[in-house]
């Protein structure tokens, strides 16, 4: 996360095992969701930079981990859900 006023780095999110293909803030600015070529999406606390959840495509179907990339992820308007593709 970059500070928009100063241009300084505030947080570097570490945890994905491959390229991050998408990153979006929640509407209230408290969380960030990232999507990665490693097949996961991660939800991060924007103020601390800590990961709070790791989402895997295979978990949605109960059939285990899929290695297909997650190209994008975003929060619903009310912030209660995340959509991935």
JSON list of C-alpha atoms in Angstrom, two decimals:
[
{"chain": "A", "resi": 1, "resn": "UNK", "atom": "CA", "xyz": [0.00, 0.00, 0.00]},
{"chain": "A", "resi": 2, "resn": "UNK", "atom": "CA", "xyz": [1.32, 3.41, -0.95]},
{"chain": "A", "resi": 3, "resn": "UNK", "atom": "CA", "xyz": [0.54, 6.67, 0.82]},
{"chain": "A", "resi": 4, "resn": "UNK", "atom": "CA", "xyz": [-1.17, 8.78, -1.86]},
{"chain": "A", "resi": 5, "resn": "UNK", "atom": "CA", "xyz": [0.08, 12.07, -0.39]},
{"chain": "A", "resi": 6, "resn": "UNK", "atom": "CA", "xyz": [3.75, 11.26, 0.17]},
{"chain": "A", "resi": 7, "resn": "UNK", "atom": "CA", "xyz": [4.30, 8.39, -2.27]},
{"chain": "A", "resi": 8, "resn": "UNK", "atom": "CA", "xyz": [5.88, 6.33, 0.50]},
{"chain": "A", "resi": 9, "resn": "UNK", "atom": "CA", "xyz": [5.30, 2.62, 0.96]},
{"chain": "A", "resi": 10, "resn": "UNK", "atom": "CA", "xyz": [3.07, 1.90, 3.95]},
{"chain": "A", "resi": 11, "resn": "UNK", "atom": "CA", "xyz": [2.73, -1.91, 3.66]},
{"chain": "A", "resi": 12, "resn": "UNK", "atom": "CA", "xyz": [4.06, -4.69, 1.46]},
{"chain": "A", "resi": 13, "resn": "UNK", "atom": "CA", "xyz": [1.76, -7.70, 1.48]},
{"chain": "A", "resi": 14, "resn": "UNK", "atom": "CA", "xyz": [3.74, -10.93, 1.59]},
{"chain": "A", "resi": 15, "resn": "UNK", "atom": "CA", "xyz": [2.26, -14.40, 1.29]},
{"chain": "A", "resi": 16, "resn": "UNK", "atom": "CA", "xyz": [1.35, -15.19, -2.31]},
{"chain": "A", "resi": 17, "resn": "UNK", "atom": "CA", "xyz": [3.57, -17.78, -4.03]},
{"chain": "A", "resi": 18, "resn": "UNK", "atom": "CA", "xyz": [3.19, -16.27, -7.52]},
{"chain": "A", "resi": 19, "resn": "UNK", "atom": "CA", "xyz": [2.33, -12.99, -9.23]},
{"chain": "A", "resi": 20, "resn": "UNK", "atom": "CA", "xyz": [-0.50, -10.87, -7.83]},
{"chain": "A", "resi": 21, "resn": "UNK", "atom": "CA", "xyz": [-2.92, -10.16, -10.68]},
{"chain": "A", "resi": 22, "resn": "UNK", "atom": "CA", "xyz": [-5.46, -7.97, -8.88]},
{"chain": "A", "resi": 23, "resn": "UNK", "atom": "CA", "xyz": [-5.73, -5.86, -5.71]},
{"chain": "A", "resi": 24, "resn": "UNK", "atom": "CA", "xyz": [-8.77, -3.93, -4.50]},
{"chain": "A", "resi": 25, "resn": "UNK", "atom": "CA", "xyz": [-9.78, -2.04, -1.37]},
{"chain": "A", "resi": 26, "resn": "UNK", "atom": "CA", "xyz": [-13.05, -2.71, 0.39]},
{"chain": "A", "resi": 27, "resn": "UNK", "atom": "CA", "xyz": [-15.45, 0.21, 0.16]},
{"chain": "A", "resi": 28, "resn": "UNK", "atom": "CA", "xyz": [-14.71, 1.29, 3.71]},
{"chain": "A", "resi": 29, "resn": "UNK", "atom": "CA", "xyz": [-10.95, 1.11, 3.11]},
{"chain": "A", "resi": 30, "resn": "UNK", "atom": "CA", "xyz": [-10.26, -1.26, 6.01]},
{"chain": "A", "resi": 31, "resn": "UNK", "atom": "CA", "xyz": [-9.41, -4.34, 3.94]},
{"chain": "A", "resi": 32, "resn": "UNK", "atom": "CA", "xyz": [-7.70, -5.26, 0.68]},
{"chain": "A", "resi": 33, "resn": "UNK", "atom": "CA", "xyz": [-8.39, -8.36, -1.40]},
{"chain": "A", "resi": 34, "resn": "UNK", "atom": "CA", "xyz": [-5.72, -9.70, -3.75]},
{"chain": "A", "resi": 35, "resn": "UNK", "atom": "CA", "xyz": [-5.94, -12.38, -6.44]},
{"chain": "A", "resi": 36, "resn": "UNK", "atom": "CA", "xyz": [-2.90, -14.35, -7.54]},
{"chain": "A", "resi": 37, "resn": "UNK", "atom": "CA", "xyz": [-1.57, -16.74, -10.15]},
{"chain": "A", "resi": 38, "resn": "UNK", "atom": "CA", "xyz": [-0.88, -19.09, -7.21]},
{"chain": "A", "resi": 39, "resn": "UNK", "atom": "CA", "xyz": [-4.60, -19.97, -7.19]},
{"chain": "A", "resi": 40, "resn": "UNK", "atom": "CA", "xyz": [-5.50, -18.04, -4.06]},
{"chain": "A", "resi": 41, "resn": "UNK", "atom": "CA", "xyz": [-7.17, -14.81, -3.07]},
{"chain": "A", "resi": 42, "resn": "UNK", "atom": "CA", "xyz": [-6.19, -13.21, 0.21]},
{"chain": "A", "resi": 43, "resn": "UNK", "atom": "CA", "xyz": [-7.96, -10.71, 2.41]},
{"chain": "A", "resi": 44, "resn": "UNK", "atom": "CA", "xyz": [-5.66, -8.31, 4.22]},
{"chain": "A", "resi": 45, "resn": "UNK", "atom": "CA", "xyz": [-6.12, -5.81, 7.02]},
{"chain": "A", "resi": 46, "resn": "UNK", "atom": "CA", "xyz": [-5.23, -2.50, 5.36]},
{"chain": "A", "resi": 47, "resn": "UNK", "atom": "CA", "xyz": [-3.96, -0.83, 8.54]},
{"chain": "A", "resi": 48, "resn": "UNK", "atom": "CA", "xyz": [-1.67, -3.64, 9.73]},
{"chain": "A", "resi": 49, "resn": "UNK", "atom": "CA", "xyz": [-0.84, -5.39, 6.44]},
{"chain": "A", "resi": 50, "resn": "UNK", "atom": "CA", "xyz": [-1.67, -8.78, 7.99]},
{"chain": "A", "resi": 51, "resn": "UNK", "atom": "CA", "xyz": [-3.54, -11.46, 6.05]},
{"chain": "A", "resi": 52, "resn": "UNK", "atom": "CA", "xyz": [-6.87, -12.37, 7.63]},
{"chain": "A", "resi": 53, "resn": "UNK", "atom": "CA", "xyz": [-8.15, -15.03, 5.19]},
{"chain": "A", "resi": 54, "resn": "UNK", "atom": "CA", "xyz": [-6.80, -17.22, 2.38]},
{"chain": "A", "resi": 55, "resn": "UNK", "atom": "CA", "xyz": [-9.38, -18.26, -0.22]},
{"chain": "A", "resi": 56, "resn": "UNK", "atom": "CA", "xyz": [-8.82, -21.15, -2.65]},
{"chain": "A", "resi": 57, "resn": "UNK", "atom": "CA", "xyz": [-11.02, -21.96, -5.65]},
{"chain": "A", "resi": 58, "resn": "UNK", "atom": "CA", "xyz": [-11.18, -25.67, -4.77]},
{"chain": "A", "resi": 59, "resn": "UNK", "atom": "CA", "xyz": [-12.52, -24.89, -1.29]},
{"chain": "A", "resi": 60, "resn": "UNK", "atom": "CA", "xyz": [-15.74, -23.55, -2.83]},
{"chain": "A", "resi": 61, "resn": "UNK", "atom": "CA", "xyz": [-16.56, -26.95, -4.33]},
{"chain": "A", "resi": 62, "resn": "UNK", "atom": "CA", "xyz": [-15.16, -29.14, -1.56]},
{"chain": "A", "resi": 63, "resn": "UNK", "atom": "CA", "xyz": [-12.89, -30.89, -4.04]},
{"chain": "A", "resi": 64, "resn": "UNK", "atom": "CA", "xyz": [-9.53, -29.70, -2.77]},
{"chain": "A", "resi": 65, "resn": "UNK", "atom": "CA", "xyz": [-7.03, -27.13, -3.95]},
{"chain": "A", "resi": 66, "resn": "UNK", "atom": "CA", "xyz": [-7.02, -26.07, -7.59]},
{"chain": "A", "resi": 67, "resn": "UNK", "atom": "CA", "xyz": [-3.91, -24.50, -9.05]},
{"chain": "A", "resi": 68, "resn": "UNK", "atom": "CA", "xyz": [-5.76, -22.41, -11.66]},
{"chain": "A", "resi": 69, "resn": "UNK", "atom": "CA", "xyz": [-4.88, -18.72, -11.28]},
{"chain": "A", "resi": 70, "resn": "UNK", "atom": "CA", "xyz": [-7.29, -16.29, -9.69]},
{"chain": "A", "resi": 71, "resn": "UNK", "atom": "CA", "xyz": [-7.30, -13.36, -12.07]},
{"chain": "A", "resi": 72, "resn": "UNK", "atom": "CA", "xyz": [-9.47, -11.00, -10.07]},
{"chain": "A", "resi": 73, "resn": "UNK", "atom": "CA", "xyz": [-11.26, -10.58, -6.76]},
{"chain": "A", "resi": 74, "resn": "UNK", "atom": "CA", "xyz": [-13.47, -7.90, -5.29]},
{"chain": "A", "resi": 75, "resn": "UNK", "atom": "CA", "xyz": [-15.73, -7.10, -2.38]},
{"chain": "A", "resi": 76, "resn": "UNK", "atom": "CA", "xyz": [-19.50, -6.80, -2.60]},
{"chain": "A", "resi": 77, "resn": "UNK", "atom": "CA", "xyz": [-20.79, -3.27, -2.13]},
{"chain": "A", "resi": 78, "resn": "UNK", "atom": "CA", "xyz": [-21.68, -3.97, 1.52]},
{"chain": "A", "resi": 79, "resn": "UNK", "atom": "CA", "xyz": [-18.31, -5.67, 2.15]},
{"chain": "A", "resi": 80, "resn": "UNK", "atom": "CA", "xyz": [-19.80, -8.95, 3.36]},
{"chain": "A", "resi": 81, "resn": "UNK", "atom": "CA", "xyz": [-18.80, -11.09, 0.37]},
{"chain": "A", "resi": 82, "resn": "UNK", "atom": "CA", "xyz": [-15.85, -11.57, -1.99]},
{"chain": "A", "resi": 83, "resn": "UNK", "atom": "CA", "xyz": [-16.15, -12.66, -5.61]},
{"chain": "A", "resi": 84, "resn": "UNK", "atom": "CA", "xyz": [-13.25, -14.31, -7.46]},
{"chain": "A", "resi": 85, "resn": "UNK", "atom": "CA", "xyz": [-12.61, -15.28, -11.07]}
]
